[in-house]
XYZ file of C-alpha atoms in Angstrom:
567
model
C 0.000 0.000 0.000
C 3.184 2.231 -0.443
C 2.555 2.668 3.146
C 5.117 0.544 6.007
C 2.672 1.757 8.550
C -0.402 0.389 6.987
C 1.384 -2.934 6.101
C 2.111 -3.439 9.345
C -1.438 -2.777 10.412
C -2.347 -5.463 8.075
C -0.049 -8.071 9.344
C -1.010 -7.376 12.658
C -4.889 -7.537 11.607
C -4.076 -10.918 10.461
C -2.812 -11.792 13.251
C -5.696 -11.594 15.719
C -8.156 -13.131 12.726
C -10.970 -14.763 13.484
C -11.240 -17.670 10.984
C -15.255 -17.994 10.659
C -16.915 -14.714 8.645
C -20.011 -15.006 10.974
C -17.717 -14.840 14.375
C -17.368 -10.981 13.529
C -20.916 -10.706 13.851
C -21.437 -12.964 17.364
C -17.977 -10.690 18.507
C -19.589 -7.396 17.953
C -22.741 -9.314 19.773
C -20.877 -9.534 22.909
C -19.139 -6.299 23.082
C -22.001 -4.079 21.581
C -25.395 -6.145 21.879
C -27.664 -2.644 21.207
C -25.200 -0.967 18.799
C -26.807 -0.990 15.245
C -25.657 -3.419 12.511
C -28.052 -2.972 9.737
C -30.544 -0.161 8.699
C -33.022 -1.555 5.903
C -33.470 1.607 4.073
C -36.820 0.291 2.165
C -38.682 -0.926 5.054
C -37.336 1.489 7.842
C -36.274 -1.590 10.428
C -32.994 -1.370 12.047
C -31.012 -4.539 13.353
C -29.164 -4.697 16.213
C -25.650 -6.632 16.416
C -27.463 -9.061 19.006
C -30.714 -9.468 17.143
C -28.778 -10.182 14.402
C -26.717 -12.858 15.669
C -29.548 -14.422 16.745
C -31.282 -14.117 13.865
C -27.987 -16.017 12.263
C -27.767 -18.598 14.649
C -31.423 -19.359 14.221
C -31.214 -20.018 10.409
C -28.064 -21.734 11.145
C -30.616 -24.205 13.397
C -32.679 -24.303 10.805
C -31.008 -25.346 8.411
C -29.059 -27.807 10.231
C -32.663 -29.338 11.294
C -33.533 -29.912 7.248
C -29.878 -31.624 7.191
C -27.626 -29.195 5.560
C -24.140 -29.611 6.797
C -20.612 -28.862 6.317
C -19.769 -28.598 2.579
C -23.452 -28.303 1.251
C -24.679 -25.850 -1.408
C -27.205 -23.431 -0.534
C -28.163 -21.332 -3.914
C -30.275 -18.107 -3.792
C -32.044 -15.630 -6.189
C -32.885 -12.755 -4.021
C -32.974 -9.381 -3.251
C -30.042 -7.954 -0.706
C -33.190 -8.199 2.430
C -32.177 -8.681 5.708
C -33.218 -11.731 5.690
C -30.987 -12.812 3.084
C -28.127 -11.324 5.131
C -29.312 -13.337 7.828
C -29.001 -16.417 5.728
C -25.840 -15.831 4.318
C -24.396 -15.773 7.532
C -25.873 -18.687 8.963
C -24.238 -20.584 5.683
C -20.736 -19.226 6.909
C -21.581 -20.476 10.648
C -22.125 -23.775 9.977
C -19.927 -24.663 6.677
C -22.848 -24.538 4.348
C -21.642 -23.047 0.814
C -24.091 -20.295 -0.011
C -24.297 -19.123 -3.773
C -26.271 -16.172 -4.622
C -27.800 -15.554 -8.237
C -28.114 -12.340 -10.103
C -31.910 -11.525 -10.154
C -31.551 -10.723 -13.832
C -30.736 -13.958 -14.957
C -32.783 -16.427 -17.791
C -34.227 -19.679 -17.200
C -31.469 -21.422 -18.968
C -28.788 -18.997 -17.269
C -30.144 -20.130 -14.157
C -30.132 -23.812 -14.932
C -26.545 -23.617 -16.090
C -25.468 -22.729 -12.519
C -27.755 -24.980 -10.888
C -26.407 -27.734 -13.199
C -23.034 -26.260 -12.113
C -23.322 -26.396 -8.475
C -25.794 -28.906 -7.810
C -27.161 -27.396 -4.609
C -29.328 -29.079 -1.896
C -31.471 -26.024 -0.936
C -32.837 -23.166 -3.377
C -34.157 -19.368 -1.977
C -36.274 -17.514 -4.474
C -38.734 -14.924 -5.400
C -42.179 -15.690 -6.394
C -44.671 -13.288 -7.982
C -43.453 -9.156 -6.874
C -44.521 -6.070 -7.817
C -41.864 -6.116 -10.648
C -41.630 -9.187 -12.033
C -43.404 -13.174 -11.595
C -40.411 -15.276 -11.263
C -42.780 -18.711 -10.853
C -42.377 -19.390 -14.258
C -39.164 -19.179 -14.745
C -38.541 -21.101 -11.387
C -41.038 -24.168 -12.829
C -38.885 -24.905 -16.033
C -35.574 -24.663 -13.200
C -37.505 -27.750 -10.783
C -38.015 -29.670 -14.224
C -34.302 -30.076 -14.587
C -32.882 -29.540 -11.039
C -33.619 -33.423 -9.172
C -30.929 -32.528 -7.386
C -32.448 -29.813 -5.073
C -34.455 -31.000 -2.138
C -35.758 -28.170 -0.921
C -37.355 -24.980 -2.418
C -37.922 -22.028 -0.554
C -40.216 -19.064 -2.144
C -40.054 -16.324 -0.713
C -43.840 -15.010 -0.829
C -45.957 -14.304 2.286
C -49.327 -15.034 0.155
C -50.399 -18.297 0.667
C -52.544 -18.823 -2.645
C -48.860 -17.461 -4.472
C -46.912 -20.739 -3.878
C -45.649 -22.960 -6.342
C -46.658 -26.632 -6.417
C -43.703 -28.370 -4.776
C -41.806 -25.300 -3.267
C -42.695 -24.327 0.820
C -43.155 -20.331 1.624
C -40.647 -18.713 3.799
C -43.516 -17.749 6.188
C -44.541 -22.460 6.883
C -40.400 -22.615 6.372
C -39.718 -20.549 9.532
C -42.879 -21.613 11.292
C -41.299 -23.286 13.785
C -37.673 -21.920 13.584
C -38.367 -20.428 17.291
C -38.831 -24.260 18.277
C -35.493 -25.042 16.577
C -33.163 -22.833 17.327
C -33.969 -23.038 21.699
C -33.631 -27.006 21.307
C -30.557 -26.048 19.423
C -29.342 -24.308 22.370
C -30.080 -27.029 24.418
C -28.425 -29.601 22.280
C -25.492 -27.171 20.899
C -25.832 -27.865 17.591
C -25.244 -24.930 15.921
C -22.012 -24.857 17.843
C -21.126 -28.084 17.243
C -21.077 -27.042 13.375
C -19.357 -24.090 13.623
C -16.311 -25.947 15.207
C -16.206 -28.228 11.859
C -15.526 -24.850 9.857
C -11.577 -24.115 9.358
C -10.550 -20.879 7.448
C -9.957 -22.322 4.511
C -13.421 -23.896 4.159
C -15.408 -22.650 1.208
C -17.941 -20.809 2.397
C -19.429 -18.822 -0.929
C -19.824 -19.188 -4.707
C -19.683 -16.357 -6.858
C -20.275 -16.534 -10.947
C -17.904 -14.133 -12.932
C -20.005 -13.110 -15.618
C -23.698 -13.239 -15.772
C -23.584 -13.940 -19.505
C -24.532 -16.990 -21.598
C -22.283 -19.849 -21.668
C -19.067 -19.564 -19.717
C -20.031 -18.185 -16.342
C -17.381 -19.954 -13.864
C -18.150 -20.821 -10.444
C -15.398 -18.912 -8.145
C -15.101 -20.802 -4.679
C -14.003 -18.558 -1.686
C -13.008 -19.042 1.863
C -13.649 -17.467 4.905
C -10.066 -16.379 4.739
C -9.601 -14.689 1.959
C -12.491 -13.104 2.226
C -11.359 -11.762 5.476
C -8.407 -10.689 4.025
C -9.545 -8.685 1.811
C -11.652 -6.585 4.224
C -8.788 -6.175 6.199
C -7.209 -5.202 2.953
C -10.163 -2.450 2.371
C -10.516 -1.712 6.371
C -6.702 -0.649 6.821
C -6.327 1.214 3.338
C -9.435 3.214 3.018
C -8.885 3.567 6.421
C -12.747 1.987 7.268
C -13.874 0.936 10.617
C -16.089 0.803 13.321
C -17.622 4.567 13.177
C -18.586 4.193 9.027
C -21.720 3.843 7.764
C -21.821 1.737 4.450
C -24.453 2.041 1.931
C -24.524 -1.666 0.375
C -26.604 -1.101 -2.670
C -24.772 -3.597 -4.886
C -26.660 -7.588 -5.826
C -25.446 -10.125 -3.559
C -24.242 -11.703 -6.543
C -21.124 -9.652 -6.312
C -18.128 -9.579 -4.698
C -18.963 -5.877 -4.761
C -21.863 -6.200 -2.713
C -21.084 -9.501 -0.441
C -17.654 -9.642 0.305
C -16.973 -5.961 -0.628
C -19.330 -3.746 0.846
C -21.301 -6.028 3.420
C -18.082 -7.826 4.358
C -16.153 -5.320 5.084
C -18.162 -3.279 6.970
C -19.466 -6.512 9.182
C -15.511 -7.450 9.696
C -15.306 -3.974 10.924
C -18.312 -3.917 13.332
C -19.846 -0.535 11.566
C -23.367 -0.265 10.133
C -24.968 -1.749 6.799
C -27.614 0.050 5.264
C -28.685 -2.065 3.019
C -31.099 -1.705 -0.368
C -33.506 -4.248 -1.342
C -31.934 -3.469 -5.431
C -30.341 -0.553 -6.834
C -32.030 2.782 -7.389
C -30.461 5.912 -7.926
C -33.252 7.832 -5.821
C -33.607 5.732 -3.446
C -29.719 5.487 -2.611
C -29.563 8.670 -2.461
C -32.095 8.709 0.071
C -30.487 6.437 2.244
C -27.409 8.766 2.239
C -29.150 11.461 3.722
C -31.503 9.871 5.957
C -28.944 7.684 7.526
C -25.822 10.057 7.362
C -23.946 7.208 5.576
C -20.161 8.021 5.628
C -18.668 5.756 2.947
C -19.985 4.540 -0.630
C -18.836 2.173 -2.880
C -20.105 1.946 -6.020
C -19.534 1.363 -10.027
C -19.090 4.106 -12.042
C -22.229 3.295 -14.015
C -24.247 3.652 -10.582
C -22.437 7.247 -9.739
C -23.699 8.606 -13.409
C -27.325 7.589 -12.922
C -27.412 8.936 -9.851
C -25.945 12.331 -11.446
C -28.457 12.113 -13.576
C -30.946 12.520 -11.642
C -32.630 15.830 -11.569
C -32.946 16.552 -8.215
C -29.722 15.474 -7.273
C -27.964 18.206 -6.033
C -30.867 19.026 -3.564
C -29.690 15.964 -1.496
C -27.750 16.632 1.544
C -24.611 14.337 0.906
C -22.652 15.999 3.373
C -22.189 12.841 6.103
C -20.189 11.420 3.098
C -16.585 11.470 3.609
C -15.386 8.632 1.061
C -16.266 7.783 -2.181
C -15.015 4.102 -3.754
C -15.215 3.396 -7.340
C -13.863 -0.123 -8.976
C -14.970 -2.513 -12.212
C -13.819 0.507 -14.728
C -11.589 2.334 -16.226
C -13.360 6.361 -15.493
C -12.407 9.921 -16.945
C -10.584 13.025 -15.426
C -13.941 14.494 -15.768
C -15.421 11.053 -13.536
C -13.175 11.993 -11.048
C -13.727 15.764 -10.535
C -17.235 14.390 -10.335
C -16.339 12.566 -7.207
C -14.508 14.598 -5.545
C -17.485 17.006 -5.376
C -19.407 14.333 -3.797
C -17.210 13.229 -1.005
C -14.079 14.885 0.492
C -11.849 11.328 -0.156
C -12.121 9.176 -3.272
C -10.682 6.151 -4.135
C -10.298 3.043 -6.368
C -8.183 -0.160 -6.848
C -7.976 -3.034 -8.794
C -10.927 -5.951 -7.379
C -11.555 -9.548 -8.726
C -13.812 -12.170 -8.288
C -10.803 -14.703 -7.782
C -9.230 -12.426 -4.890
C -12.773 -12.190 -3.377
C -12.192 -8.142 -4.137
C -10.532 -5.657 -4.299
C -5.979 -6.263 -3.933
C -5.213 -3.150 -4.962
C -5.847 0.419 -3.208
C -5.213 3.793 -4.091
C -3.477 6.600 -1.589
C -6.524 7.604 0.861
C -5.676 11.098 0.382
C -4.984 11.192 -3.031
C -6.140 13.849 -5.737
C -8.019 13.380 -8.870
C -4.221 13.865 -10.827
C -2.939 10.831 -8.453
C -5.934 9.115 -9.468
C -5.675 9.313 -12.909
C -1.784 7.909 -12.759
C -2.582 4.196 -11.694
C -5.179 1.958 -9.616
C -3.574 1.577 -6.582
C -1.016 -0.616 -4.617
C -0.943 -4.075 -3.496
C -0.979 -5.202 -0.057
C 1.485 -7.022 1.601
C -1.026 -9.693 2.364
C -1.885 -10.632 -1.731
C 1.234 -9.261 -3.254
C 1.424 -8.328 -7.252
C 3.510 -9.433 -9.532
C 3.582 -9.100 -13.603
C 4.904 -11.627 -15.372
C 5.099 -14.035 -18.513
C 2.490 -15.888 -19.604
C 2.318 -19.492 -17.605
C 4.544 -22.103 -18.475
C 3.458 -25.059 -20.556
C 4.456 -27.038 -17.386
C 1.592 -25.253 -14.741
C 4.084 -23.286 -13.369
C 4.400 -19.598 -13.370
C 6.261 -17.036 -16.087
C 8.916 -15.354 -15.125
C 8.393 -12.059 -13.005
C 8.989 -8.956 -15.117
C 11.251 -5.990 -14.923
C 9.392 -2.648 -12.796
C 7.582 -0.906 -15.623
C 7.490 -3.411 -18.029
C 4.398 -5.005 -19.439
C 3.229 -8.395 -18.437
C 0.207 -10.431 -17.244
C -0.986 -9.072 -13.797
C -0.752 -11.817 -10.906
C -1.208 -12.111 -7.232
C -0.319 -14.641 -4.763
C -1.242 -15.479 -0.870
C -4.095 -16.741 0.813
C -6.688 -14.633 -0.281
C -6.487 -15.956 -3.811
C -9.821 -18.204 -4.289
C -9.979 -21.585 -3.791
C -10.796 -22.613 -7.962
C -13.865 -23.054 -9.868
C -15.848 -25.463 -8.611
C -16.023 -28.856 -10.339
C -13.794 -26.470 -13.467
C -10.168 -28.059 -13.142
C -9.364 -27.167 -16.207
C -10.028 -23.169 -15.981
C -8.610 -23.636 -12.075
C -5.287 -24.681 -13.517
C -5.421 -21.791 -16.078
C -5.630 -19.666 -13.785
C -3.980 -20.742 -10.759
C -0.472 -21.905 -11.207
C 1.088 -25.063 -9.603
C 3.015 -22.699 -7.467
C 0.071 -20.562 -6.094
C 0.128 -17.447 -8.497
C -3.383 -16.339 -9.545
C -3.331 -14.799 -13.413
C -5.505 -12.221 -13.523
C -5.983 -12.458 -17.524
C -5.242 -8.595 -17.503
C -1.953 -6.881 -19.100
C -0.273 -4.104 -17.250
C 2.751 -2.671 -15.522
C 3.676 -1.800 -12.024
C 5.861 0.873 -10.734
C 6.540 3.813 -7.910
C 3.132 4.892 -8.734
C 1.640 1.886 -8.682
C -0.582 -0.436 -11.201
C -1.107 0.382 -14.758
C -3.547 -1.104 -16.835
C -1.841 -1.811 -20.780
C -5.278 -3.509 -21.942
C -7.085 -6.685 -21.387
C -5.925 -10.182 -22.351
C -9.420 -11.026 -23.758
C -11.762 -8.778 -25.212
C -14.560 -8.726 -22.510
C -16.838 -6.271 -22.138
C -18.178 -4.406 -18.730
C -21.451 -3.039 -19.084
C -22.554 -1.826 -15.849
C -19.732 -3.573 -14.053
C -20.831 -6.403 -15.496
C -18.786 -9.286 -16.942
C -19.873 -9.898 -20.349
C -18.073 -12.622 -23.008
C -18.263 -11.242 -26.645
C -18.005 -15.050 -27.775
C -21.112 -16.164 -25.721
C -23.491 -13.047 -27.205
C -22.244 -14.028 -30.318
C -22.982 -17.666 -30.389
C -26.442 -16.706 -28.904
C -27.367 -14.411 -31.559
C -25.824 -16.719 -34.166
C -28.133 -19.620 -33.147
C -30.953 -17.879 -32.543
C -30.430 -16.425 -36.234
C -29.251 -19.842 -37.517
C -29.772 -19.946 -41.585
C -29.594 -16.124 -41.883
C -26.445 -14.831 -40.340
C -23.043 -16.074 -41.181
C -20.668 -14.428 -38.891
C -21.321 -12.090 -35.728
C -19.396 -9.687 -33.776
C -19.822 -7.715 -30.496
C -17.861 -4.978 -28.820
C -17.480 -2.929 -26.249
C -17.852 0.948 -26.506
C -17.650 3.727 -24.122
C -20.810 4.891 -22.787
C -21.744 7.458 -20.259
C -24.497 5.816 -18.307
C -23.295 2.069 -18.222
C -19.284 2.672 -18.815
C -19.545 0.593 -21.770
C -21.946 -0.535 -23.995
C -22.643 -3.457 -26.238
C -22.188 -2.830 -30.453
C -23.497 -6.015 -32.346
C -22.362 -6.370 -35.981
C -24.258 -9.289 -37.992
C -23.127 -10.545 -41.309
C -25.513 -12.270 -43.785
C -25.947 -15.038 -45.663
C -25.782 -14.466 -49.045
C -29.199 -13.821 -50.310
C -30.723 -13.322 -46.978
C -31.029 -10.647 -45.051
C -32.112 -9.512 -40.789
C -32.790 -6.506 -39.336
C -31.290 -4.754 -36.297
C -34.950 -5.030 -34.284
C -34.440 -8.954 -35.377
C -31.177 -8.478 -33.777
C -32.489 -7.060 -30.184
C -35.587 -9.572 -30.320
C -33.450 -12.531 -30.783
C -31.731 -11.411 -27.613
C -34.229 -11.202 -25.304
C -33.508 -14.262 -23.486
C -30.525 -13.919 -22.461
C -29.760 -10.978 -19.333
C -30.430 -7.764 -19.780
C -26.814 -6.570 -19.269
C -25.602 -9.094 -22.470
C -27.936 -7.539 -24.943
C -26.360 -5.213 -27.455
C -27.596 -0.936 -27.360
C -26.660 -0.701 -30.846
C -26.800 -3.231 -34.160
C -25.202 -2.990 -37.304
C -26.294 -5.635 -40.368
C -23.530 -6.150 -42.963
C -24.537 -7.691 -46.244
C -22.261 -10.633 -46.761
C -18.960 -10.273 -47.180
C -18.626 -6.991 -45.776
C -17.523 -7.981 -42.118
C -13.917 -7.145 -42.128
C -11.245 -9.741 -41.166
C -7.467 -9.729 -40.533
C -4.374 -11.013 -42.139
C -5.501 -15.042 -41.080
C -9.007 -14.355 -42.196
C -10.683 -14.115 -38.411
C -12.743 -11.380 -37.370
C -10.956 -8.106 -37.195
C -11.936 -6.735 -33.820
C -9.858 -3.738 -33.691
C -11.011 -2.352 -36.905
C -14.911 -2.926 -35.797
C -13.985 -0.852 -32.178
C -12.709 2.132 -34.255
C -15.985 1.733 -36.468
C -18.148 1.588 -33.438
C -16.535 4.307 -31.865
C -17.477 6.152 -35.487
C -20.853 5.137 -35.245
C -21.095 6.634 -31.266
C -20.245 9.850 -32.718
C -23.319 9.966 -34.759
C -25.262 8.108 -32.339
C -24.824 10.933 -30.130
C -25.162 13.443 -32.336
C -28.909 12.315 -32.547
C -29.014 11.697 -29.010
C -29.492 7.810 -29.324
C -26.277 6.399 -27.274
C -25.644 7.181 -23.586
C -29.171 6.363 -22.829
C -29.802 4.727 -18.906
């Protein structure tokens, strides 16, 4: 952290860690029973750090009493409600594996991770205000034998699915549980099975079609990493995080809700994202730090009214997923005193590197931060053929960016073939980025693979490809997708579709064949070539740098008509 001070703080955080994530939260229990943990900013409710310890250890019972033990897979598709914070730390308590799904994701999507994972318990949504996820949830029990439980979370009765039990007749009798459990020490008894090293969640890196990967982490390197974020944003007890993020990031679970549990302060918590609404929550609850992507800082900008929101309790400002402007960063600095960013990953459950607390938007604009003596950097050449690592590289020069130490992830589950492409046989984690480090820290040189971040989102142009390519099957020969900047969602998707000779699609085609896959995947912007016209390079593959200068042509005029940079 360019800091000796602060690395020592670190080592001597590690020192005195506690090696379960939900002993933080019976710890801060004990000391401060009546100090808040969480503030629900959509229903009002505030949680105590003893009512929510007991409300962990009595899903902990729970779930012990429908047999989930040690090493089990509990999946979820929910909302960030306290009760899902509740669960997720009764999963940690008692060595359960809990896996939480983005909200936005497809039937199919959906399957693909269940198929993946293969877990024992499933928490969902039923039929909401927004959207009726029943259906989507039927064609999931058709192919899912494997689950043996299903949990909807719907207080109406009449609402719930043939072969699924409401949360209200699930917790029925979880008073009854949890006291025997006190009696018989079984939620104790489970909790003494759980090492550090345990996996204790599963997080997907993309949410696109096809090649999501199935990170496994462990208590400690989660816990790592918050000290990693604790000690160099300087974040502790007295901070009030706004955790507005899905649970299906590290952003949101081990980032935001981690950290600030780790560090005994106070989670207010968002049901989903909404500009206003976060906002809101800032003011109401004098929130002191925010974390956020930068696609979630412009809509909130956006907003009309923003500037008649009293921000002023806000004394740092985190972004992290993307690359951001000069003009980004002014941005920031207006809304909070202290900005920062690093470097975060799903496979280092976070963030590993962090910028100067006190540095300026020129500082800022230099590099993305410094490692920590706890998950050092390193660039290097590509891995050996043997599994072992490339050679470290001179300071400055350009390599593939790597960290080591134990809060590198455990693998993908059931994936050893990506695990071993990514971890080396000597324990160095390959980020698949390019860059440099020096006196001023990391330096991104460009991205080993082409992928695209949308909204912080991971998307794989070969998976929207192959999706629109089937879907058009008979029409299309070749298809293309990039990523292009854009002001709203940092970048956005630019589809170009070649035909088959003598046939032809349109662009609303294009957008219709893509419905089915999430939101985030689905191009803004389609162009249709006739065939022939997609250009290719020297070895007759699609020439991707020639189509991101064209897109970036076609932004231009976008804009000019007011048709890019839309929320």
């Amino acid at each position: 952290m360019k800091d000796p001070k602060k690395d020592a703080l670190c080592r001597e955080a590690y020192a005195k860690l506690l090696p379960n994530i939900a002993d933080y939260v019976a710890l801060y229990a004990k000391e401060r029973p009546k100090d808040t943990a969480i503030i629900e900013h959509n229903t009002g409710e505030v949680v105590s750090w003893k009512q929510f310890n007991t409300s962990v250890s009595a899903f902990a019972a729970k779930l012990l009493s429908i047999g989930i033990k040690k090493g089990d897979i509990v999946a979820t598709s929910l909302p960030l409600l306290k009760e899902h914070v509740y669960l997720i730390h009764a999963c940690y308590r008692i060595g359960a594996i809990v896996a939480p799904l983005d909200l936005r994701l497809k039937a199919k999507e959906v399957q693909y991770c269940m198929d993946k994972m293969k877990p024992k318990v499933y928490f969902f949504l039923g039929k909401t205000p927004v959207a009726d996820f029943r259906p989507l949830i039927q064609e999931v029990m058709q192919g899912s034998p494997y689950v043996k439980h299903w949990v909807q979370f719907q207080k109406e009765a009449d609402l719930i699915m043939k072969g699924a039990v409401g949360i209200t007749d699930f917790v029925k009798d979880i008073k009854k549980v949890f006291i025997k459990s006190i009696f018989t020490g079984a939620v104790k008894k489970a909790r003494k099975l759980v090492t550090k090293r345990d996996a204790c969640l599963i997080i997907f890196t993309t949410g696109s079609t096809g090649s999501p990967k199935p990170a496994l982490l462990c208590h400690e390197s989660i816990l790592i990493q918050n000290i990693g974020l604790a000690v160099g944003f300087e974040l502790g007890i007295a901070d009030r995080m706004l955790i507005n993020l899905p649970p299906s990031h590290v952003g949101c679970t081990t980032e935001q809700l981690g950290t600030t549990v780790y560090g005994g302060g106070v989670s207010v918590i968002l049901h989903i994202f909404d500009p206003k609404l976060s906002l809101e929550a800032i003011q109401k609850h004098k929130v002191t730090v925010l974390g956020q992507i930068p696609a979630l800082f412009n809509m909130e900008w956006r907003l009309p009214e923003y500037r008649d929101y009293d921000l002023s309790s806000l004394r740092f400002a985190l972004y992290g997923g993307q690359a951001v402007s000069r003009e980004f960063l002014v941005r920031m600095k207006e809304m909070a005193p202290r900005i920062g960013t690093g470097l975060g990953l799903t496979e280092t459950a976070g963030f590993c590197t962090y910028t100067n607390v006190d540095a300026g938007v020129d500082e800022l604009v230099q590099g993305i931060g410094f490692d920590s003596v706890l998950c050092p950097i390193s660039i290097r050449e590509v891995m050996k053929a043997d599994g072992t690592a490339g050679a470290e590289k001179p300071k400055g020069e350009i390599g593939e960016i790597c960290f080591s130490g134990p809060q590198i992830f455990l693998g993908y589950l059931g994936d050893e073939a990506n695990t071993a492409k990514t971890i080396s046989k000597d324990g160095i984690c390959y980020t698949g980025d390019m860059g440099f480090y020096d006196e001023k820290g990391l330096h991104f040189a460009g991205r080993a693979k082409l992928v695209i971040k949308p909204k912080g989102y991971q998307v794989y142009p070969e998976d929207v490809e192959g999706h629109i390519a089937a879907k058009l099957k008979g029409r299309v020969s070749m298809v293309a997708v990039v990523g292009v900047e854009h002001e709203v969602f940092s970048e956005g998707i630019m589809a170009f579709v070649e035909c088959l000779p003598e046939q032809s699609v349109t662009p609303d085609e294009v957008m219709k064949a893509c419905e089915d896959i999430s939101s985030y995947s689905r191009p803004s912007h389609v162009v249709v070539f006739k065939a022939g016209e997609l250009p290719l390079n020297r070895v007759a593959k699609t020439d991707y740098m020639v189509l991101k200068d064209t897109a970036k042509e076609i932004v231009k005029d976008l804009r000019g008509k007011g048709q890019w940079d839309k929320a």
